[in-house]
PDB file of C-alpha atoms in Angstrom:
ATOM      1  CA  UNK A   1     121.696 107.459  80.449  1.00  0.00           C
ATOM      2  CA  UNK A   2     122.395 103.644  82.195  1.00  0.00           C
ATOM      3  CA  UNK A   3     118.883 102.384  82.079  1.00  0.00           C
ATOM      4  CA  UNK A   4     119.811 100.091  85.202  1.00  0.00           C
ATOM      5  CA  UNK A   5     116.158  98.453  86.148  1.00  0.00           C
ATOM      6  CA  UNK A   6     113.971 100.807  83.732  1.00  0.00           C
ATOM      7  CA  UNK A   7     111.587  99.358  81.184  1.00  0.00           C
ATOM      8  CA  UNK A   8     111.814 101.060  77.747  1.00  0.00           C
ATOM      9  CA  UNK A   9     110.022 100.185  74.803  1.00  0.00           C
ATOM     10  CA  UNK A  10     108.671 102.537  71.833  1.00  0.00           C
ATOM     11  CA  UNK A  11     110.092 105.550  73.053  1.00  0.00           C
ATOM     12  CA  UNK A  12     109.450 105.874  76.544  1.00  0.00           C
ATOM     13  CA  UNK A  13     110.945 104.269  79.808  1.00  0.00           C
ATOM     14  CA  UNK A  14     110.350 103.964  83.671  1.00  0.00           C
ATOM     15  CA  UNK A  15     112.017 102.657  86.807  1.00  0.00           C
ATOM     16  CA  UNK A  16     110.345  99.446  87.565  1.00  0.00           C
ATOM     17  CA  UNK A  17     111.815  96.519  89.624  1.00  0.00           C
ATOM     18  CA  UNK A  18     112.819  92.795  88.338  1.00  0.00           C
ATOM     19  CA  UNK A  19     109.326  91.568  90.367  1.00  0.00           C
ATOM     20  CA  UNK A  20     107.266  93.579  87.539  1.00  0.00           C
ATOM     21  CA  UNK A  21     106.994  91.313  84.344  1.00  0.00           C
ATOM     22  CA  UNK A  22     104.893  92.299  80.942  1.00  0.00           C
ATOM     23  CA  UNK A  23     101.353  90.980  80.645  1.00  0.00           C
ATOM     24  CA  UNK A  24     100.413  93.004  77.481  1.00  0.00           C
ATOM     25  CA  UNK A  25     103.359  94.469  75.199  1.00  0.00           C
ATOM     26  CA  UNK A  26     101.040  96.251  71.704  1.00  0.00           C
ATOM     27  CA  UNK A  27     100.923  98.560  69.268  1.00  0.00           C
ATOM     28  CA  UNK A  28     103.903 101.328  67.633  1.00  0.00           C
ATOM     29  CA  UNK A  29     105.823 104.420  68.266  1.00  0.00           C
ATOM     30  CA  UNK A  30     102.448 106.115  67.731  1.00  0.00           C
ATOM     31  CA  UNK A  31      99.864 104.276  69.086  1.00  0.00           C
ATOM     32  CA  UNK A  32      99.935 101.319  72.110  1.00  0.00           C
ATOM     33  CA  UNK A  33      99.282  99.877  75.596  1.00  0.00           C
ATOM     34  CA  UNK A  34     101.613  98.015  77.903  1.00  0.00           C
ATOM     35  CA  UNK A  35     100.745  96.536  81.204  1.00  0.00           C
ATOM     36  CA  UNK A  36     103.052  95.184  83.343  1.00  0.00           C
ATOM     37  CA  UNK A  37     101.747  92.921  86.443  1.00  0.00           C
ATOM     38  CA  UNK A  38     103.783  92.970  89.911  1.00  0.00           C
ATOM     39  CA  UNK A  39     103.116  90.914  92.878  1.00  0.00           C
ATOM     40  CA  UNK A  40      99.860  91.230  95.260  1.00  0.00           C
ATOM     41  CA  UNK A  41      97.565  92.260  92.172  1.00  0.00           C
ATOM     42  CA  UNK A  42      99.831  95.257  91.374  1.00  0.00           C
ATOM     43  CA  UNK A  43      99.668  96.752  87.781  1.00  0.00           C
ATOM     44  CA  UNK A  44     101.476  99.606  85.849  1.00  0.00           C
ATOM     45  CA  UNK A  45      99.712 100.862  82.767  1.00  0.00           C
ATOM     46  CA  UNK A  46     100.927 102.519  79.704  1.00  0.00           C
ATOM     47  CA  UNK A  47      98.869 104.139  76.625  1.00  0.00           C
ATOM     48  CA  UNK A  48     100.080 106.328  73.915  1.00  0.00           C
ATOM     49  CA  UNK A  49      98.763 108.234  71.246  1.00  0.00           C
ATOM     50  CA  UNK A  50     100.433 110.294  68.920  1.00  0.00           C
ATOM     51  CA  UNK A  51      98.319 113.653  68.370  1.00  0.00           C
ATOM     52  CA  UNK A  52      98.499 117.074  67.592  1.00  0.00           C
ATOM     53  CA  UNK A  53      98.999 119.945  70.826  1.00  0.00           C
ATOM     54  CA  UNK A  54      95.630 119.319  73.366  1.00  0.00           C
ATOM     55  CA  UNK A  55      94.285 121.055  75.763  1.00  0.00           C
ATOM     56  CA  UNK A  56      91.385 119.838  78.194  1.00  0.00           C
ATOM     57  CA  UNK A  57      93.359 116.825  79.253  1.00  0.00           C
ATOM     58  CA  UNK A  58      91.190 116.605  82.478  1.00  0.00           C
ATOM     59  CA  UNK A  59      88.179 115.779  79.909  1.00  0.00           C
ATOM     60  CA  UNK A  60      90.193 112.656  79.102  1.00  0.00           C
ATOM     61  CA  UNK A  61      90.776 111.722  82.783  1.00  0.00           C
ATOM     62  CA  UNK A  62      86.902 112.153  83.111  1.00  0.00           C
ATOM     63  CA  UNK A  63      85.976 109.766  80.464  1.00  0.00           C
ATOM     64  CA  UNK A  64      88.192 107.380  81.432  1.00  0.00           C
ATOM     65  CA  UNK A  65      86.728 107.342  85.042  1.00  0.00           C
ATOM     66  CA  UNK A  66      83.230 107.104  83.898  1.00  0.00           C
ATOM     67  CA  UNK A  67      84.576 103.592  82.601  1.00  0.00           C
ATOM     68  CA  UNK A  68      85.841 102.759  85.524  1.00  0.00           C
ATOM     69  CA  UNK A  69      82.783 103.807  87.453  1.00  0.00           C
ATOM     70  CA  UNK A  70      80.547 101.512  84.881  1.00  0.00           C
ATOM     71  CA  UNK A  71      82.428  98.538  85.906  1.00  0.00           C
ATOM     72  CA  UNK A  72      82.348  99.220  89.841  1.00  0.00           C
ATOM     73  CA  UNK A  73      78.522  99.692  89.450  1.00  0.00           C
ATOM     74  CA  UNK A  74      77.769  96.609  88.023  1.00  0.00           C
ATOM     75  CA  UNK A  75      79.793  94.886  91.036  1.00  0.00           C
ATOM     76  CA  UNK A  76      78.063  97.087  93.264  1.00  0.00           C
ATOM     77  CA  UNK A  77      81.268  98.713  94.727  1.00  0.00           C
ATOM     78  CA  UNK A  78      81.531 102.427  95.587  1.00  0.00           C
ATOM     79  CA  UNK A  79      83.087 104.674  93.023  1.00  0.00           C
ATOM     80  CA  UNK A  80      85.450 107.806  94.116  1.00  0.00           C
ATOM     81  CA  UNK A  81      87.989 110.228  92.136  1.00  0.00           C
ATOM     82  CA  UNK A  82      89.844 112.800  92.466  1.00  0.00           C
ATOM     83  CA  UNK A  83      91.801 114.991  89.902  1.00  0.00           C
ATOM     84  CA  UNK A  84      94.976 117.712  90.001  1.00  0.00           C
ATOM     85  CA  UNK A  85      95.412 119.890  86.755  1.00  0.00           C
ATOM     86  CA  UNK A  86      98.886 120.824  87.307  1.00  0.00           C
ATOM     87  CA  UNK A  87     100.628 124.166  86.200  1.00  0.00           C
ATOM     88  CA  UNK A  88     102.068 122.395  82.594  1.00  0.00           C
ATOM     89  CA  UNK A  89      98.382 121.141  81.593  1.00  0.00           C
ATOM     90  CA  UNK A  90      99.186 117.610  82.766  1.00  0.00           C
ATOM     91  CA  UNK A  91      96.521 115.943  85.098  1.00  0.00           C
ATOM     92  CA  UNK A  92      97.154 114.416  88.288  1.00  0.00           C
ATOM     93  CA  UNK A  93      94.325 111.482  89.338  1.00  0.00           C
ATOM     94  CA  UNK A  94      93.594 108.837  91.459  1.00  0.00           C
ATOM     95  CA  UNK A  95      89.934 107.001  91.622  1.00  0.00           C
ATOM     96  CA  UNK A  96      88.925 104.031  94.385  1.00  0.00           C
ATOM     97  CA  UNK A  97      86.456 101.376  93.708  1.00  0.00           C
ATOM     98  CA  UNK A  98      86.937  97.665  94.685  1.00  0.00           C
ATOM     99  CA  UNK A  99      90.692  98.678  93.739  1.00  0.00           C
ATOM    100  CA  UNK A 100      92.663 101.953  93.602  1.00  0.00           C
ATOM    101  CA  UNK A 101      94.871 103.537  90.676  1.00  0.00           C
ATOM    102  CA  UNK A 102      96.585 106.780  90.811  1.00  0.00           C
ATOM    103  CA  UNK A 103      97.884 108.433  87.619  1.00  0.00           C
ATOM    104  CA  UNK A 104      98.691 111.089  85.018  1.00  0.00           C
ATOM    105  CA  UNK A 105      98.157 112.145  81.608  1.00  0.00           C
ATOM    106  CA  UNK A 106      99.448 114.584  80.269  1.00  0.00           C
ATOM    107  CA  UNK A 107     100.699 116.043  76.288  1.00  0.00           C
ATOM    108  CA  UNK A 108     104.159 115.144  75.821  1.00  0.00           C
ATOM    109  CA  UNK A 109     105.079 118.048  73.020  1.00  0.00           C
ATOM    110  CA  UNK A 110     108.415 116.663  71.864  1.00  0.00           C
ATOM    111  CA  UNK A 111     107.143 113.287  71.286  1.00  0.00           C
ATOM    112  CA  UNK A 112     103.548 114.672  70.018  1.00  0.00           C
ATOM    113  CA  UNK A 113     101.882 111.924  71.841  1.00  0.00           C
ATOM    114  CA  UNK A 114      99.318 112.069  74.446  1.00  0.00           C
ATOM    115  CA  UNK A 115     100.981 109.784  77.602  1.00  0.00           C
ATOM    116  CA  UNK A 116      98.647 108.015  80.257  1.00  0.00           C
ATOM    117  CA  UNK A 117     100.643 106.232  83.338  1.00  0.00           C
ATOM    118  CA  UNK A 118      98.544 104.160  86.094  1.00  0.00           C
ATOM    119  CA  UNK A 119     100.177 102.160  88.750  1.00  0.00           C
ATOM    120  CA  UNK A 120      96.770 100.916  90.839  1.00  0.00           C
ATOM    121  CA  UNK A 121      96.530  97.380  92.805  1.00  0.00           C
ATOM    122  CA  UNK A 122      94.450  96.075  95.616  1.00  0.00           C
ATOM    123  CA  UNK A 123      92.522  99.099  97.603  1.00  0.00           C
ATOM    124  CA  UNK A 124      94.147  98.297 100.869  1.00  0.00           C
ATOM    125  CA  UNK A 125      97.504  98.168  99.530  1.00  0.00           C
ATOM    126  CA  UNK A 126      99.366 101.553 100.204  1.00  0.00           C
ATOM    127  CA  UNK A 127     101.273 103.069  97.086  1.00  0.00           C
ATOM    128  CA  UNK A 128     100.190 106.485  96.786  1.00  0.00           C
ATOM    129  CA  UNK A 129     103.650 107.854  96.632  1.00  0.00           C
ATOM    130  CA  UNK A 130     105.433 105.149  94.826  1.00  0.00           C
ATOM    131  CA  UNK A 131     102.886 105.844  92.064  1.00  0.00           C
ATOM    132  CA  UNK A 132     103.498 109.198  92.053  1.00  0.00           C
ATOM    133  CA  UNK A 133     107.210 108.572  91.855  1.00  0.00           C
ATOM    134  CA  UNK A 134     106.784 106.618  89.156  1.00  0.00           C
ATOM    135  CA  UNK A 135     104.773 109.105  86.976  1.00  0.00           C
ATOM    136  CA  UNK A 136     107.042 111.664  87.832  1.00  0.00           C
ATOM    137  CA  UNK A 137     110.622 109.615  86.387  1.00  0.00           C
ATOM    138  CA  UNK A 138     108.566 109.052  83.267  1.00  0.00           C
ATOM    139  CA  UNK A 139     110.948 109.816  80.648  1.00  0.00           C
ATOM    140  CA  UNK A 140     110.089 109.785  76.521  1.00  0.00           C
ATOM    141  CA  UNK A 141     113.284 109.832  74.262  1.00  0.00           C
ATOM    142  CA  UNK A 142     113.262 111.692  71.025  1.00  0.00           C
ATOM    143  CA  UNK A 143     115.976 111.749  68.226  1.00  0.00           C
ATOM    144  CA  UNK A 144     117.838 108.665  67.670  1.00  0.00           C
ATOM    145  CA  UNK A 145     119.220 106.554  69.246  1.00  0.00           C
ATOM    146  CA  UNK A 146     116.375 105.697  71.834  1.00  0.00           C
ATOM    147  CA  UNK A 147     115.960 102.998  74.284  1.00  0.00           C
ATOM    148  CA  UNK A 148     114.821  99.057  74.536  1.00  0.00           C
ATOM    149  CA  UNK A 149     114.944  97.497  78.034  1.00  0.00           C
ATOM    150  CA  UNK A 150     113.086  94.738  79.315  1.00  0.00           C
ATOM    151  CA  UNK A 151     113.907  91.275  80.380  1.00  0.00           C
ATOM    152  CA  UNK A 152     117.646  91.332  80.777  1.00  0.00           C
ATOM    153  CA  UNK A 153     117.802  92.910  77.164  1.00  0.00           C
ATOM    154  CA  UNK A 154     118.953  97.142  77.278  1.00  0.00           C
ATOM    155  CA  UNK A 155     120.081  98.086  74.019  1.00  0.00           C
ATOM    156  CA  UNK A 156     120.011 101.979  72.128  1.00  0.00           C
ATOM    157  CA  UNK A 157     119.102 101.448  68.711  1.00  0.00           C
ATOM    158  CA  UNK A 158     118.568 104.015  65.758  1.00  0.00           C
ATOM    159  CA  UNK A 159     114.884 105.547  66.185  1.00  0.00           C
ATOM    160  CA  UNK A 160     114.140 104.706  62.709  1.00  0.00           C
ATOM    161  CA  UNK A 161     113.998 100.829  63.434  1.00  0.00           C
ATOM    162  CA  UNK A 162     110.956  99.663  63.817  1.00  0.00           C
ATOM    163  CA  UNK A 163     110.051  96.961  65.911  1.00  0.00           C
ATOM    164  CA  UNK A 164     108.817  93.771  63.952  1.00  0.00           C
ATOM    165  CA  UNK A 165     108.086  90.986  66.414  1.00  0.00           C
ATOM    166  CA  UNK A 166     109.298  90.047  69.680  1.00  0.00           C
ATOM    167  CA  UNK A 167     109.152  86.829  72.074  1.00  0.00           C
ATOM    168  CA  UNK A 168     109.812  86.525  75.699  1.00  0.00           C
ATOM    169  CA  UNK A 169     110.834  82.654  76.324  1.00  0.00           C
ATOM    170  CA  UNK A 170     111.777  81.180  79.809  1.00  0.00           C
ATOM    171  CA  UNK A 171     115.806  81.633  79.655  1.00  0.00           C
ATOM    172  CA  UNK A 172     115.416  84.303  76.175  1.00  0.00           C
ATOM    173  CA  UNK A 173     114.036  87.162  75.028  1.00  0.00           C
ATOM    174  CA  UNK A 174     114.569  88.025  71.234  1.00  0.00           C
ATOM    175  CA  UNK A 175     113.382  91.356  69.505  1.00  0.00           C
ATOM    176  CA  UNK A 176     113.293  91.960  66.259  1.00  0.00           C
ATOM    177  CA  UNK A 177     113.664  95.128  64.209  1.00  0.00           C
ATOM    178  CA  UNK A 178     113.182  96.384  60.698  1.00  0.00           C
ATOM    179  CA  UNK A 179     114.085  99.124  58.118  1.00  0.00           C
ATOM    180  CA  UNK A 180     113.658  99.028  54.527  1.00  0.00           C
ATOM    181  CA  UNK A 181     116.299  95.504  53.594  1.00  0.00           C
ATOM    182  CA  UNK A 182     117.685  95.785  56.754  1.00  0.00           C
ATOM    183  CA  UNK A 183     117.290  93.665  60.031  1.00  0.00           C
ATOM    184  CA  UNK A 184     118.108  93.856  63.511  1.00  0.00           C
ATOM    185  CA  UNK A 185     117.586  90.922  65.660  1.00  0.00           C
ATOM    186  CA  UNK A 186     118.852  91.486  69.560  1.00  0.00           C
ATOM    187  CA  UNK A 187     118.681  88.652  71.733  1.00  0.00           C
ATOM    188  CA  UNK A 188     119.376  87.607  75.774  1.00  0.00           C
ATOM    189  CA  UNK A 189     119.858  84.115  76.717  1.00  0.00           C
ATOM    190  CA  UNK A 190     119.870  83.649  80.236  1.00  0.00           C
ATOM    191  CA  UNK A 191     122.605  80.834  81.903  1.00  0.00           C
ATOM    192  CA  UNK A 192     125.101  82.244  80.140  1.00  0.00           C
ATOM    193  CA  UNK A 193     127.418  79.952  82.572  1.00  0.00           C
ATOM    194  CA  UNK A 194     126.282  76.759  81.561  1.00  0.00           C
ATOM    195  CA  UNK A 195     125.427  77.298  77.940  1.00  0.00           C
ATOM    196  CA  UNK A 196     129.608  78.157  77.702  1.00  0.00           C
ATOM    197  CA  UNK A 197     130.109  75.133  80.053  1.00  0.00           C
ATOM    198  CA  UNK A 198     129.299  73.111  77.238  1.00  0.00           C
ATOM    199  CA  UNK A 199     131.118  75.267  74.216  1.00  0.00           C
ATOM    200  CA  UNK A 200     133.567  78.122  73.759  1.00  0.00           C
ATOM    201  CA  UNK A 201     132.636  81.493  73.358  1.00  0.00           C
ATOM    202  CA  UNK A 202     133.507  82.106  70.011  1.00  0.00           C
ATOM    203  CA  UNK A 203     132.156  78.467  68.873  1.00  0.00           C
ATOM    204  CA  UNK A 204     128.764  79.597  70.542  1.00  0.00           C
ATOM    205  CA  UNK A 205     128.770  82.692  68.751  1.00  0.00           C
ATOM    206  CA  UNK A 206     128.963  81.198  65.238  1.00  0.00           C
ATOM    207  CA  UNK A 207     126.524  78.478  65.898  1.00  0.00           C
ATOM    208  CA  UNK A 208     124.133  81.467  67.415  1.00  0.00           C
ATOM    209  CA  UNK A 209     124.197  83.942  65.043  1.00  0.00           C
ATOM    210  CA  UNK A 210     124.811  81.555  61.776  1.00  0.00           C
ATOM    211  CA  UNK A 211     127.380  83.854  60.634  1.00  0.00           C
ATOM    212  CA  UNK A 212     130.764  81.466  59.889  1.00  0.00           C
ATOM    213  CA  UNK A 213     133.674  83.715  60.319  1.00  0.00           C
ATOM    214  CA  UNK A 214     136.396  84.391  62.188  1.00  0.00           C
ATOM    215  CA  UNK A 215     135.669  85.886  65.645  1.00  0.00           C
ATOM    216  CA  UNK A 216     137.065  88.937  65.841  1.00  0.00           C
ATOM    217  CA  UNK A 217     137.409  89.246  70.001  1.00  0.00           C
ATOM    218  CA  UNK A 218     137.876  92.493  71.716  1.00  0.00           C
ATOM    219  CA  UNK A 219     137.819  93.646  75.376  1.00  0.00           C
ATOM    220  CA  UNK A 220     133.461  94.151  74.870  1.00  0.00           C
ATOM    221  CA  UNK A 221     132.979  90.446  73.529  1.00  0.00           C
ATOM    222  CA  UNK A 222     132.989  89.067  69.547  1.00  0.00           C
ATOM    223  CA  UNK A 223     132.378  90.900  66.398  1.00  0.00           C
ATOM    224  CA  UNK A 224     131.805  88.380  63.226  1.00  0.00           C
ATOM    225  CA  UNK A 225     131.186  89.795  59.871  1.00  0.00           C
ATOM    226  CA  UNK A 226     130.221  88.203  56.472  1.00  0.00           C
ATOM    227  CA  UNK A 227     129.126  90.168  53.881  1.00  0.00           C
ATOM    228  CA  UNK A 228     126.310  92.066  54.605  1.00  0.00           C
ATOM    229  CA  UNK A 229     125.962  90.473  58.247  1.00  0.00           C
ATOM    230  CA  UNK A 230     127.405  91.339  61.244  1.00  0.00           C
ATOM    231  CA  UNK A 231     126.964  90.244  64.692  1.00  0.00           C
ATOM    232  CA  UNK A 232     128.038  91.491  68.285  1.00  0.00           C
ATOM    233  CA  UNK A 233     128.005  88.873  71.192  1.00  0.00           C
ATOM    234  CA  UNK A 234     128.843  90.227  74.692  1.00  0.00           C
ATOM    235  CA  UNK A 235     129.102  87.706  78.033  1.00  0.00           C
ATOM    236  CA  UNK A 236     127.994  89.625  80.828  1.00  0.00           C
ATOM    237  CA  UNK A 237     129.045  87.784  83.686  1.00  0.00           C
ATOM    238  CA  UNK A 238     127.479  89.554  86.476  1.00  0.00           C
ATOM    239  CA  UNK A 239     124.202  88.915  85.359  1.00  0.00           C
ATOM    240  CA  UNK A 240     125.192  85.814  83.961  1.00  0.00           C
ATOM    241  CA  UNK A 241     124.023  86.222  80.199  1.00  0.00           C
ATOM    242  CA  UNK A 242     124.779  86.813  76.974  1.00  0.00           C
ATOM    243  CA  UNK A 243     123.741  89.881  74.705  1.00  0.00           C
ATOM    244  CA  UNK A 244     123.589  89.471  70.356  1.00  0.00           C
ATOM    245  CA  UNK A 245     122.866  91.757  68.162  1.00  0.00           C
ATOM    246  CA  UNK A 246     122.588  89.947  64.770  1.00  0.00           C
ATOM    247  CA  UNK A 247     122.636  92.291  61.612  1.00  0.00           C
ATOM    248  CA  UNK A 248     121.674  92.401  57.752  1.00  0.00           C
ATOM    249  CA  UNK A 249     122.808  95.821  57.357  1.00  0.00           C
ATOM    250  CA  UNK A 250     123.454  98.407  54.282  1.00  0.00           C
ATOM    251  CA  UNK A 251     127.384  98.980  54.725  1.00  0.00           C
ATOM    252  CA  UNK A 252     126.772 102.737  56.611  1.00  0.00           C
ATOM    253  CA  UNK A 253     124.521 101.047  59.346  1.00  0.00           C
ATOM    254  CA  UNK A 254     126.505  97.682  61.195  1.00  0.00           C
ATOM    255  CA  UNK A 255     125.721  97.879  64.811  1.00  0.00           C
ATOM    256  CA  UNK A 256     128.066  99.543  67.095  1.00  0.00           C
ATOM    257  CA  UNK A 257     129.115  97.998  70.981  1.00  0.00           C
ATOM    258  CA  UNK A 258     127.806 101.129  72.242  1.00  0.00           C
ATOM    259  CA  UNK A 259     124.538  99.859  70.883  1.00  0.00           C
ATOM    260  CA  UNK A 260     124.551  97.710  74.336  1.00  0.00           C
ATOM    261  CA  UNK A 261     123.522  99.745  77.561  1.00  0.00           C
TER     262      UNK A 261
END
């Protein structure tokens, strides 16, 4: 699958525009929230929790409105829901108070994780059937490799990496992953015109990644290897960056190109 404009991150992605950008990015393959913030007050949430089989899903839903309903009492606003059990268990929802969300959650069986998706925004905004678009090209990847996408960075990595830190800079965005002694480190830097304005590609590359080697150039971009290290750097022109994967690998694990999307 091309993941085109679709965030991914710990095991799940969705189609979302470049106008949406990450407020809150926590927790691991078993447990988090993500919110990403659009324009005109418009949010998409995301929580997961890894569990065993549930049923009663719409019990969930409930609790989670009565927060909702706390809040909008104590700004005096009028409090509405609605919910849909569909035919698979999952539950359909949308509430109105001085804002509007419409949802699902719903027990994602592969995955064993409970999966909540919200897109809500201002109450006289209308997006009733973009949000239920959106919950409904939800996808969560099992098996290995799965998914990363999100500022300019779309990689497939092995599902055993785990995700270590991450920052999102103006003009980069570096994540990092672990396993065991190894480490992945994938990074994005944006201008990719100017930066090579001032150096050549290969020079760039070795003063990037810190490997000194010979560059090793191929129709997808530079390999360098030293040892245990190995980096890929790809120039992708019509977005105007350039991609790195920078490796300390065991020798049955150095990144592949069709680690890039």
């Amino acid at each position: 699958m091309n993941l085109g404009d679709r965030f991914a991150w710990q095991g799940f992605s969705l189609p979302v525009g470049g106008e949406w950008r990450p407020a809150v990015l926590s927790g691991t393959q078993r447990e988090g929230y993500v919110r990403l913030e659009g324009e005109r007050e418009a949010v998409i949430q995301v929580r997961w929790k890894a569990s065993k089989p549930v049923t009663g899903i719409n019990r969930r839903v409930l609790a989670y409105f009565s927060q909702i309903e706390r809040t909008a009492k104590r700004s005096r606003q009028a409090f509405r829901s609605n919910i849909d059990i569909l035919e698979s268990g999952a539950v359909d929802y949308e509430w109105h108070a001085g804002a509007k969300g419409y949802g699902r959650m719903w027990f994602e069986p592969e995955a064993r994780r409970v999966m909540f998706v919200e897109r809500s925004g201002r109450s006289g905004d209308s997006f009733k059937r973009e949000a239920r678009e959106l919950v409904d090209s939800v996808e969560c990847h099992t098996g290995s490799p799965i998914p990363w996408s999100i500022l300019g960075v779309s990689v497939w990595l092995p599902a055993n990496l785990q995700l270590s830190s991450f920052k999102l800079l103006s003009g980069r965005t570096t994540l990092v992953f672990k396993r065991r002694l190894e480490k992945f480190t994938v990074d994005r830097w944006a201008f990719a015109s100017q930066l090579l304005a001032k150096h050549d590609f290969c020079g760039w590359a070795v003063a990037a990644t810190g490997i000194k080697a010979d560059c090793e150039v191929g129709k997808d971009g530079i390999r360098l290897n030293k040892g245990r290290r190995t980096a890929l750097v790809m120039h992708d022109q019509e977005r105007n960056q350039l991609l790195v994967i920078n490796a300390v690998h065991s020798r049955a694990h150095a990144p592949q190109w069709d680690f890039f999307d």
